[in-house]
XYZ file of C-alpha atoms in Angstrom:
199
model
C 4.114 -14.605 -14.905
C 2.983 -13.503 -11.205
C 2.707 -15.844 -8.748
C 0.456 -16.068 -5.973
C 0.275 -16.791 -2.664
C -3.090 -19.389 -1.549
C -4.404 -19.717 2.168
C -7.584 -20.772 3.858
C -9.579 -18.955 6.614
C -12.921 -19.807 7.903
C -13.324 -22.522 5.332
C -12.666 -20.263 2.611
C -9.723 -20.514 0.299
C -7.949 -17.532 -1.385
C -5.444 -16.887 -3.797
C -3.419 -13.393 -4.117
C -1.312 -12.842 -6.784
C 1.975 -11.445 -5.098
C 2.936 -7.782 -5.606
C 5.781 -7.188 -7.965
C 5.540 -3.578 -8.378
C 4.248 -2.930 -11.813
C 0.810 -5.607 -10.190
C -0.543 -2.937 -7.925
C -3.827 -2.527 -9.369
C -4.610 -6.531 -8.904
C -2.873 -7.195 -6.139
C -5.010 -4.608 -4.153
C -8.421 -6.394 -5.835
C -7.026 -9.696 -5.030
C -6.315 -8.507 -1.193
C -9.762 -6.728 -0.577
C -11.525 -9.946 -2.450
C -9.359 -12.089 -0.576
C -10.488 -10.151 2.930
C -13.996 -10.069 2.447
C -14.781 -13.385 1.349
C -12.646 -14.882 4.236
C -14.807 -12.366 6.565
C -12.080 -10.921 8.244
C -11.685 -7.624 6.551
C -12.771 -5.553 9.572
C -9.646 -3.813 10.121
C -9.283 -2.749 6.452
C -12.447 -1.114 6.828
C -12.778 0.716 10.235
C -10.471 2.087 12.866
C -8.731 0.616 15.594
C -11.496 0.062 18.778
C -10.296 2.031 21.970
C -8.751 -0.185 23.958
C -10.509 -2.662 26.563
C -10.681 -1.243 29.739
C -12.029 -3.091 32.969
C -15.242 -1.559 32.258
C -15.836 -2.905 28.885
C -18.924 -4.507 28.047
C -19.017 -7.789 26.474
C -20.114 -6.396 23.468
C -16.881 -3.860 23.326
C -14.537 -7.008 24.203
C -15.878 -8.800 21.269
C -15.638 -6.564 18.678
C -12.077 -5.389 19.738
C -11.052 -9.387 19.884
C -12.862 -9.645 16.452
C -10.775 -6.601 14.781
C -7.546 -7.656 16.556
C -7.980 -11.061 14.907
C -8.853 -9.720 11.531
C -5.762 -6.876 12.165
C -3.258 -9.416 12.709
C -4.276 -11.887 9.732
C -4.740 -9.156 7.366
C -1.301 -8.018 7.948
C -0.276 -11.851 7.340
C -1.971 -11.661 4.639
C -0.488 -8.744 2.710
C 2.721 -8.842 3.788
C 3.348 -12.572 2.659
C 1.598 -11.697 -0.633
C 4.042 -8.848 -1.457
C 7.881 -9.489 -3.111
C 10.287 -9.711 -0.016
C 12.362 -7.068 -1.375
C 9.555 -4.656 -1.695
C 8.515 -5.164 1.822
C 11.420 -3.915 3.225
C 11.117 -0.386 1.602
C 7.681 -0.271 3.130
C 7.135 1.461 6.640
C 6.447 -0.444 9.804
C 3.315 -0.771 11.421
C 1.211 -2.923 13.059
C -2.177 -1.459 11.632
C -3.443 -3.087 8.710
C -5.241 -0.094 7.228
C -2.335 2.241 7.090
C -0.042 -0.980 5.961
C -2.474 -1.147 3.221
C -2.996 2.745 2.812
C 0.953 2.934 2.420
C 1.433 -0.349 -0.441
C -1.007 2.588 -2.287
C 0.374 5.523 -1.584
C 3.972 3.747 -3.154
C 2.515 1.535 -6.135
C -0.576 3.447 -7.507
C -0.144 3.678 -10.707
C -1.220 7.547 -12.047
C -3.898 7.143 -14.420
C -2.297 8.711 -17.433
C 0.131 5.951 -16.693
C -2.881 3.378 -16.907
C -4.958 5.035 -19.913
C -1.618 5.140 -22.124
C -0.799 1.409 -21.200
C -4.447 0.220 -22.402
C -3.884 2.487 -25.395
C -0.628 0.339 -26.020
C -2.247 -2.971 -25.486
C -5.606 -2.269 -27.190
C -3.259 -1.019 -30.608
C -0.792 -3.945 -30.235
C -3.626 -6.777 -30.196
C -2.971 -9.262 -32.644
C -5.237 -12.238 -33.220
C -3.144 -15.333 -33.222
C -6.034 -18.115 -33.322
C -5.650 -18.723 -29.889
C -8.535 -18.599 -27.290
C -11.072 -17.663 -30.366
C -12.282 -14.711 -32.551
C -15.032 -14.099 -30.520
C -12.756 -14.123 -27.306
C -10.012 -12.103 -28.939
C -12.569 -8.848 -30.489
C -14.245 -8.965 -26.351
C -10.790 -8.436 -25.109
C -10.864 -5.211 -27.492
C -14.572 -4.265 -26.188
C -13.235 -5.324 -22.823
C -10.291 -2.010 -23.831
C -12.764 -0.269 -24.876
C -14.484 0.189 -22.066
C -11.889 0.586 -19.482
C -10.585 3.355 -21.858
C -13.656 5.236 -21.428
C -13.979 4.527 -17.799
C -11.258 7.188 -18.035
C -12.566 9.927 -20.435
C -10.721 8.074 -23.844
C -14.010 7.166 -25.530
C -13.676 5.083 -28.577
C -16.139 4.817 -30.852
C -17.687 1.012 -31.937
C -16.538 1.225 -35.564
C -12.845 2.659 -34.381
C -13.142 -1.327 -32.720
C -14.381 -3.091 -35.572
C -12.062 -1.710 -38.030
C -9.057 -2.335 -35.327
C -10.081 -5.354 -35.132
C -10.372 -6.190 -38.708
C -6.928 -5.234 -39.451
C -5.764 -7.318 -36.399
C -6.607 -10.374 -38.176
C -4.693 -12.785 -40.070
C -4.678 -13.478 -44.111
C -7.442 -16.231 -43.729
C -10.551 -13.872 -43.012
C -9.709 -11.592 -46.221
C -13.508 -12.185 -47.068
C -14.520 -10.818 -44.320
C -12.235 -7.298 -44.492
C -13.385 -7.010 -48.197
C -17.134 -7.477 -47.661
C -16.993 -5.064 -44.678
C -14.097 -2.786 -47.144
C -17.001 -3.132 -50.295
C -20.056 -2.200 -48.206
C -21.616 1.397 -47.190
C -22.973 0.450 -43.679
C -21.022 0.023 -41.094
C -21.004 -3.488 -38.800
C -21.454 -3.208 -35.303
C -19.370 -5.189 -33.104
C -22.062 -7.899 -32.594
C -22.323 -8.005 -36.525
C -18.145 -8.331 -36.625
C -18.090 -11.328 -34.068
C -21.125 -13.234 -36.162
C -19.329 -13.124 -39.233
C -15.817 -13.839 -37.760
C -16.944 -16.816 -36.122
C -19.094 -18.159 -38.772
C -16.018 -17.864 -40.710
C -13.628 -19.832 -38.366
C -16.288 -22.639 -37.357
């Protein structure tokens, strides 16, 4: 289990799971959700303003107080979401983009890396009458389409056969009607009879 780390900015509370290492992927969604929503994601999203000069207009001051503020919270922000021990290996700086570009650089995760780890979980899905049929065959869809968001398609009936054979003993009708038939079920057709079957 990850934990996470909860503040509150500009009356908007949000939580960040802390980075572990092997978390990258949502701790990074978690921090740029986190940012935006709080409104103070300005210096994760453009460069540092030259600095104010005595010829500054108000405007200038503003926006360079504005992305200072958002700068210095943002860096909160990450670095107490991130495992103390992991922070230390990270370089030092005081800019909130490159502090962010650099937690990337170290923890992205190469997408082979990614592809062969939904491969893994998609294969290794089990339904153990927790949570639902219908919620445990979306998870696969859910797979499913992450997989092809990088070039693995898999077809709809590679799904509902999976998922047929990741079921337990008690929906043997429903394997040998789908086994005994020559159409094939589509996934909406699997989930209809699986959950007519467990109601």
């Amino acid at each position: 289990l990850f934990s996470t780390v909860c503040f509150s900015v500009n009356n908007n509370t949000a939580s960040i799971e802390v980075l572990t290492g092997s978390n990258y992927k949502k701790w990074k969604q978690d921090i740029e959700f986190a940012m935006g929503i709080a409104d103070i994601d300005l210096a994760m999203i453009s460069d540092r303003p030259a600095d104010i000069t005595d010829t500054s207009s108000l405007t200038e001051r503003e926006h360079y107080a504005k992305w200072e503020r958002s700068n210095r919270l943002c860096l909160m922000a990450m670095k107490r979401s991130i495992s103390e021990h992991l922070l230390g290996g990270l370089p030092e700086t005081n800019d909130a983009r490159e502090f962010f570009a650099a937690v990337g650089e170290r923890y992205q995760v190469s997408s082979n890396a990614e592809a062969g780890s939904l491969m893994s979980e998609l294969t290794g899905l089990r339904y153990d009458g927790l949570g639902g049929v219908r919620e445990h065959i979306l998870r696969m869809v859910h797979l499913q389409s992450k997989l092809r968001a990088r070039d693995i398609p898999l077809p709809d009936s590679y799904i509902v056969s999976h998922a047929l054979n990741s079921l337990p003993i008690s929906f043997s009708q429903i394997k040998t009607a789908y086994n005994t038939q020559s159409e094939s079920w589509s996934i909406n057709d699997l989930i209809t009879k699986c959950v007519a079957k467990e109601e």
